[in-house]
Amino acid sequence: MALLQDLLGAIRESRIEIVDLTAPLSASTPVLRLPEPFANTIPFQLEEISRYDEPGPFWYWNNIHTGEHTGTHVDAPKHWASGQDGLDVAQLPLRALVAPAVVLDVSGKVAGNPDFVLEIEHVRKWEQANGPLPAGGWLLYRTGWDERSSDEAAFLNADETGPHSPGVSAECARWLAEETELAGLGVETVGTDAGAAHSFTPAFPVHNYFLGAGKCGLTQLQNLAQLPATGAMIVVSPLPIVGGSGSPARVYALVEK
Ligand code: MN
């Protein structure tokens, strides 16, 4: 009892701040665009049922149309072929969704190179300064890409050679997924892999290795700049879509002032 009272007191007195890491969900939320011959997700849409009118004189409500992988969202292991025997989004253990989070900031490097990829040496250097990656926790990969999130063209950053956005090298993705105790990787981009990761070996290595290892992905985060390198707690709340491969999620962090 005392632990929760202390926590609630600290939140009430703003000694602990709650930082929203979620992108607003609307028809203009950027979504992934796959090239032919692959199928694509629909954009988020509201469909009005009634608005204090004849179909519903006292009430306003909508149907929502969305993909599972729209806006700030979770990738469950089942999303990828390598994780197809793994958990669906409704089965994710809550203990993995309320967990420690650390922030690795490479926004300075990405500013001059949108195709920047994280290597093991960058993580090792971060660990030397900040300590080990948190067991059962999340690595939040700050690239500065959230600044582009209100403009789909800038966010996807595609040209005739495909999309250009930062990610993680295949070697580093395998190492993070298989040789650390992370629960997942969170990013600011439209997906957890680099824009050019279709050409990596294996293709889409973050998806391949993390989901194959039973870990999760988390995308389109915002406001990571407001988090400390270590010491935050993240709360990730996907919808429990039975059999689902992922879900839009509200994500926030608790940060000690
Ligand atoms: Mn996804």
Coordinates of C-alpha atoms and ligand atoms in Angstrom, one line a residue:
M1 CA 0.0 0.0 0.0
A2 CA 2.7 2.5 1.0
L3 CA 4.6 2.1 -2.3
L4 CA 1.5 3.1 -4.4
Q5 CA 0.6 5.9 -2.0
D6 CA 4.2 7.3 -2.4
L7 CA 4.0 7.0 -6.2
L8 CA 0.6 8.7 -6.4
G9 CA 1.7 11.5 -4.0
A10 CA 4.8 12.1 -6.2
I11 CA 2.6 12.3 -9.3
R12 CA 0.2 14.7 -7.6
E13 CA 3.0 16.9 -6.4
S14 CA 4.7 16.8 -9.8
R15 CA 7.8 15.2 -8.4
I16 CA 7.1 12.6 -11.0
E17 CA 6.1 13.9 -14.4
I18 CA 4.0 11.9 -16.9
V19 CA 5.3 12.3 -20.5
D20 CA 3.1 11.3 -23.3
L21 CA 5.1 9.5 -26.0
T22 CA 2.1 8.9 -28.3
A23 CA 1.5 10.5 -31.7
P24 CA -2.1 11.9 -32.1
L25 CA -4.2 9.4 -34.1
S26 CA -6.1 11.0 -37.0
A27 CA -6.6 10.6 -40.8
S28 CA -3.3 12.4 -41.3
T29 CA -1.2 10.1 -39.1
P30 CA 1.5 8.8 -41.4
V31 CA 1.3 5.1 -42.3
L32 CA 3.8 2.7 -43.9
R33 CA 3.6 2.6 -47.8
L34 CA 4.9 -0.7 -49.2
P35 CA 5.8 -0.9 -52.9
E36 CA 4.0 -3.3 -55.4
P37 CA 3.2 -6.1 -55.2
F38 CA 2.7 -5.9 -51.4
A39 CA -0.6 -5.1 -49.8
N40 CA -0.9 -1.9 -47.7
T41 CA -2.8 -0.9 -44.5
I42 CA -5.6 1.7 -44.6
P43 CA -5.1 5.1 -43.0
F44 CA -6.9 5.8 -39.7
Q45 CA -10.5 7.0 -40.2
L46 CA -13.4 8.1 -38.2
E47 CA -16.9 7.2 -39.4
E48 CA -19.6 9.1 -37.6
I49 CA -22.5 7.0 -36.3
S50 CA -24.4 9.9 -34.8
R51 CA -23.9 13.4 -33.4
Y52 CA -26.8 14.7 -31.3
D53 CA -29.0 14.2 -34.3
E54 CA -31.7 11.9 -35.6
P55 CA -29.6 8.7 -35.5
G56 CA -28.6 9.5 -31.9
P57 CA -30.2 12.6 -30.5
F58 CA -28.3 12.7 -27.2
W59 CA -25.0 11.1 -28.2
Y60 CA -21.9 11.4 -30.4
W61 CA -19.9 8.4 -31.4
N62 CA -17.9 7.0 -34.3
N63 CA -16.8 3.7 -35.8
I64 CA -13.0 3.7 -36.3
H65 CA -11.2 2.3 -39.3
T66 CA -7.6 1.4 -38.7
G67 CA -4.8 -1.0 -39.3
E68 CA -3.1 -2.7 -36.4
H69 CA 0.1 -1.0 -37.4
T70 CA -1.1 2.6 -37.5
G71 CA 0.4 5.5 -35.6
T72 CA 2.1 4.8 -32.3
H73 CA 1.8 1.0 -32.1
V74 CA 3.1 -2.2 -30.8
D75 CA 4.5 -5.0 -33.0
A76 CA 3.8 -8.4 -31.3
P77 CA 6.1 -11.4 -32.0
K78 CA 3.4 -12.9 -34.3
H79 CA 3.7 -10.0 -36.7
W80 CA 6.8 -11.5 -38.3
A81 CA 7.4 -14.9 -40.0
S82 CA 10.3 -15.5 -37.6
G83 CA 7.9 -15.0 -34.6
Q84 CA 4.8 -16.7 -36.0
D85 CA 4.6 -19.3 -33.2
G86 CA 5.0 -16.5 -30.7
L87 CA 2.5 -14.3 -28.8
D88 CA -0.2 -12.2 -30.3
V89 CA -0.8 -8.7 -29.1
A90 CA -3.5 -9.8 -26.6
Q91 CA -1.1 -12.3 -25.0
L92 CA 1.7 -9.9 -24.2
P93 CA 2.6 -10.1 -20.5
L94 CA 1.7 -6.8 -18.8
R95 CA 5.0 -7.0 -17.0
A96 CA 6.7 -6.3 -20.3
L97 CA 4.4 -3.3 -20.9
V98 CA 5.1 -1.6 -17.6
A99 CA 8.9 -1.6 -17.5
P100 CA 12.1 0.4 -17.2
A101 CA 13.1 2.4 -20.3
V102 CA 16.4 3.9 -21.4
V103 CA 17.0 6.4 -24.2
L104 CA 19.9 6.2 -26.6
D105 CA 20.1 9.5 -28.5
V106 CA 21.7 9.6 -32.0
S107 CA 19.7 12.6 -33.3
G108 CA 22.9 14.5 -33.9
K109 CA 24.2 11.8 -36.2
V110 CA 20.9 11.4 -38.0
A111 CA 20.6 15.1 -38.7
G112 CA 23.3 14.8 -41.4
N113 CA 22.5 11.2 -42.5
P114 CA 18.9 10.0 -42.6
D115 CA 20.1 6.5 -43.4
F116 CA 22.1 6.3 -40.1
V117 CA 22.1 2.8 -38.6
L118 CA 22.9 1.9 -35.0
E119 CA 25.8 -0.4 -34.5
I120 CA 26.9 -2.5 -31.5
E121 CA 29.7 -0.1 -30.8
H122 CA 27.2 2.8 -30.3
V123 CA 25.3 0.7 -27.7
R124 CA 28.6 -0.3 -26.0
K125 CA 29.6 3.3 -25.8
W126 CA 26.2 4.2 -24.3
E127 CA 26.6 1.4 -21.7
Q128 CA 30.0 2.7 -20.7
A129 CA 28.4 6.1 -19.9
N130 CA 25.0 4.9 -18.5
G131 CA 25.3 1.3 -17.3
P132 CA 23.8 -1.9 -18.7
L133 CA 20.6 -2.0 -20.7
P134 CA 17.6 -2.8 -18.4
A135 CA 16.6 -6.4 -18.0
G136 CA 13.0 -6.7 -19.0
G137 CA 13.0 -3.1 -20.2
W138 CA 12.9 -1.1 -23.4
L139 CA 15.6 0.6 -25.4
L140 CA 14.1 3.8 -26.8
Y141 CA 16.0 4.9 -29.9
R142 CA 15.9 8.6 -30.3
T143 CA 16.7 9.9 -33.7
G144 CA 14.9 13.2 -33.9
W145 CA 12.6 11.8 -36.5
D146 CA 9.5 12.7 -34.4
E147 CA 10.0 16.3 -35.6
R148 CA 8.8 15.1 -39.0
S149 CA 5.7 13.3 -37.8
S150 CA 3.1 15.9 -38.8
D151 CA 4.2 15.7 -42.5
E152 CA 3.9 12.2 -44.1
A153 CA 6.2 13.0 -47.0
A154 CA 9.0 14.2 -44.7
F155 CA 8.3 11.3 -42.2
L156 CA 8.5 8.6 -44.9
N157 CA 11.3 10.5 -46.7
A158 CA 11.1 8.3 -49.9
D159 CA 12.7 8.9 -53.2
E160 CA 13.1 6.7 -56.3
T161 CA 15.4 4.4 -54.3
G162 CA 12.9 3.9 -51.5
P163 CA 12.4 5.3 -48.1
H164 CA 15.3 6.9 -46.1
S165 CA 15.0 6.9 -42.3
P166 CA 17.3 5.7 -39.5
G167 CA 17.3 2.3 -38.1
V168 CA 19.6 -0.5 -36.7
S169 CA 22.2 -2.6 -38.5
A170 CA 21.5 -6.3 -38.9
E171 CA 24.4 -7.2 -36.6
C172 CA 23.2 -4.8 -33.9
A173 CA 19.6 -6.0 -34.2
R174 CA 20.6 -9.6 -33.7
W175 CA 22.8 -8.7 -30.7
L176 CA 20.1 -6.6 -29.0
A177 CA 17.5 -9.2 -29.6
E178 CA 19.4 -12.3 -28.7
E179 CA 22.2 -11.2 -26.3
T180 CA 20.5 -8.7 -24.1
E181 CA 17.5 -9.0 -21.8
L182 CA 15.5 -6.2 -23.4
A183 CA 11.7 -6.6 -23.7
G184 CA 11.6 -4.5 -26.8
L185 CA 12.9 -1.7 -28.9
G186 CA 11.0 1.6 -29.3
V187 CA 11.6 4.0 -32.2
E188 CA 10.3 7.4 -33.6
T189 CA 10.0 6.2 -37.2
V190 CA 7.1 4.6 -39.0
G191 CA 8.5 1.1 -38.3
T192 CA 11.2 -0.3 -36.2
D193 CA 13.5 -1.0 -39.1
A194 CA 15.5 1.5 -41.2
G195 CA 13.9 2.8 -44.3
A196 CA 16.4 1.0 -46.4
A197 CA 16.1 -2.3 -44.4
H198 CA 14.4 -4.1 -47.3
S199 CA 18.0 -4.4 -48.7
F200 CA 19.7 -5.5 -45.5
T201 CA 20.6 -9.2 -44.8
P202 CA 18.4 -10.5 -43.4
A203 CA 15.7 -8.0 -44.7
F204 CA 14.1 -6.0 -41.9
P205 CA 16.5 -7.3 -39.2
V206 CA 14.8 -5.6 -36.2
H207 CA 11.5 -7.3 -37.1
N208 CA 13.3 -10.5 -37.9
Y209 CA 15.4 -10.8 -34.8
F210 CA 13.3 -9.0 -32.1
L211 CA 10.0 -10.7 -33.0
G212 CA 11.8 -14.0 -33.6
A213 CA 13.2 -13.8 -30.1
G214 CA 9.7 -13.2 -28.6
K215 CA 10.4 -9.5 -28.1
C216 CA 8.3 -6.5 -29.2
G217 CA 8.6 -3.4 -31.3
L218 CA 7.1 0.0 -30.6
T219 CA 6.9 2.7 -33.2
Q220 CA 6.2 6.4 -33.9
L221 CA 7.1 7.6 -30.4
Q222 CA 7.3 11.3 -29.7
N223 CA 8.8 13.4 -26.9
L224 CA 11.8 11.1 -26.2
A225 CA 13.8 14.3 -25.8
Q226 CA 11.9 14.8 -22.5
L227 CA 13.2 11.6 -21.0
P228 CA 16.5 11.0 -19.2
A229 CA 19.0 8.5 -20.6
T230 CA 18.1 6.1 -17.7
G231 CA 15.6 6.0 -14.9
A232 CA 12.2 6.4 -16.7
M233 CA 9.4 3.9 -16.4
I234 CA 7.3 3.3 -19.6
V235 CA 3.7 2.2 -19.8
V236 CA 2.6 0.7 -23.1
S237 CA -1.1 0.0 -23.6
P238 CA -2.0 -1.8 -26.8
L239 CA -5.6 -3.0 -27.3
P240 CA -6.0 -6.7 -26.5
I241 CA -6.9 -7.7 -30.1
V242 CA -7.4 -11.4 -29.9
G243 CA -5.0 -13.0 -32.4
G244 CA -3.8 -9.6 -33.5
S245 CA -0.3 -8.9 -34.8
G246 CA -0.1 -5.5 -33.2
S247 CA -2.2 -2.6 -32.1
P248 CA -2.2 1.2 -31.8
A249 CA -1.2 2.0 -28.3
R250 CA -1.1 4.8 -25.8
V251 CA 2.4 5.1 -24.5
Y252 CA 3.6 7.3 -21.7
A253 CA 6.6 7.5 -19.4
L254 CA 7.0 8.3 -15.7
V255 CA 10.0 10.5 -15.1
E256 CA 11.4 11.7 -11.7
K257 CA 11.9 15.4 -11.6
Ligands
MN1 MN 4.3 -2.5 -37.0

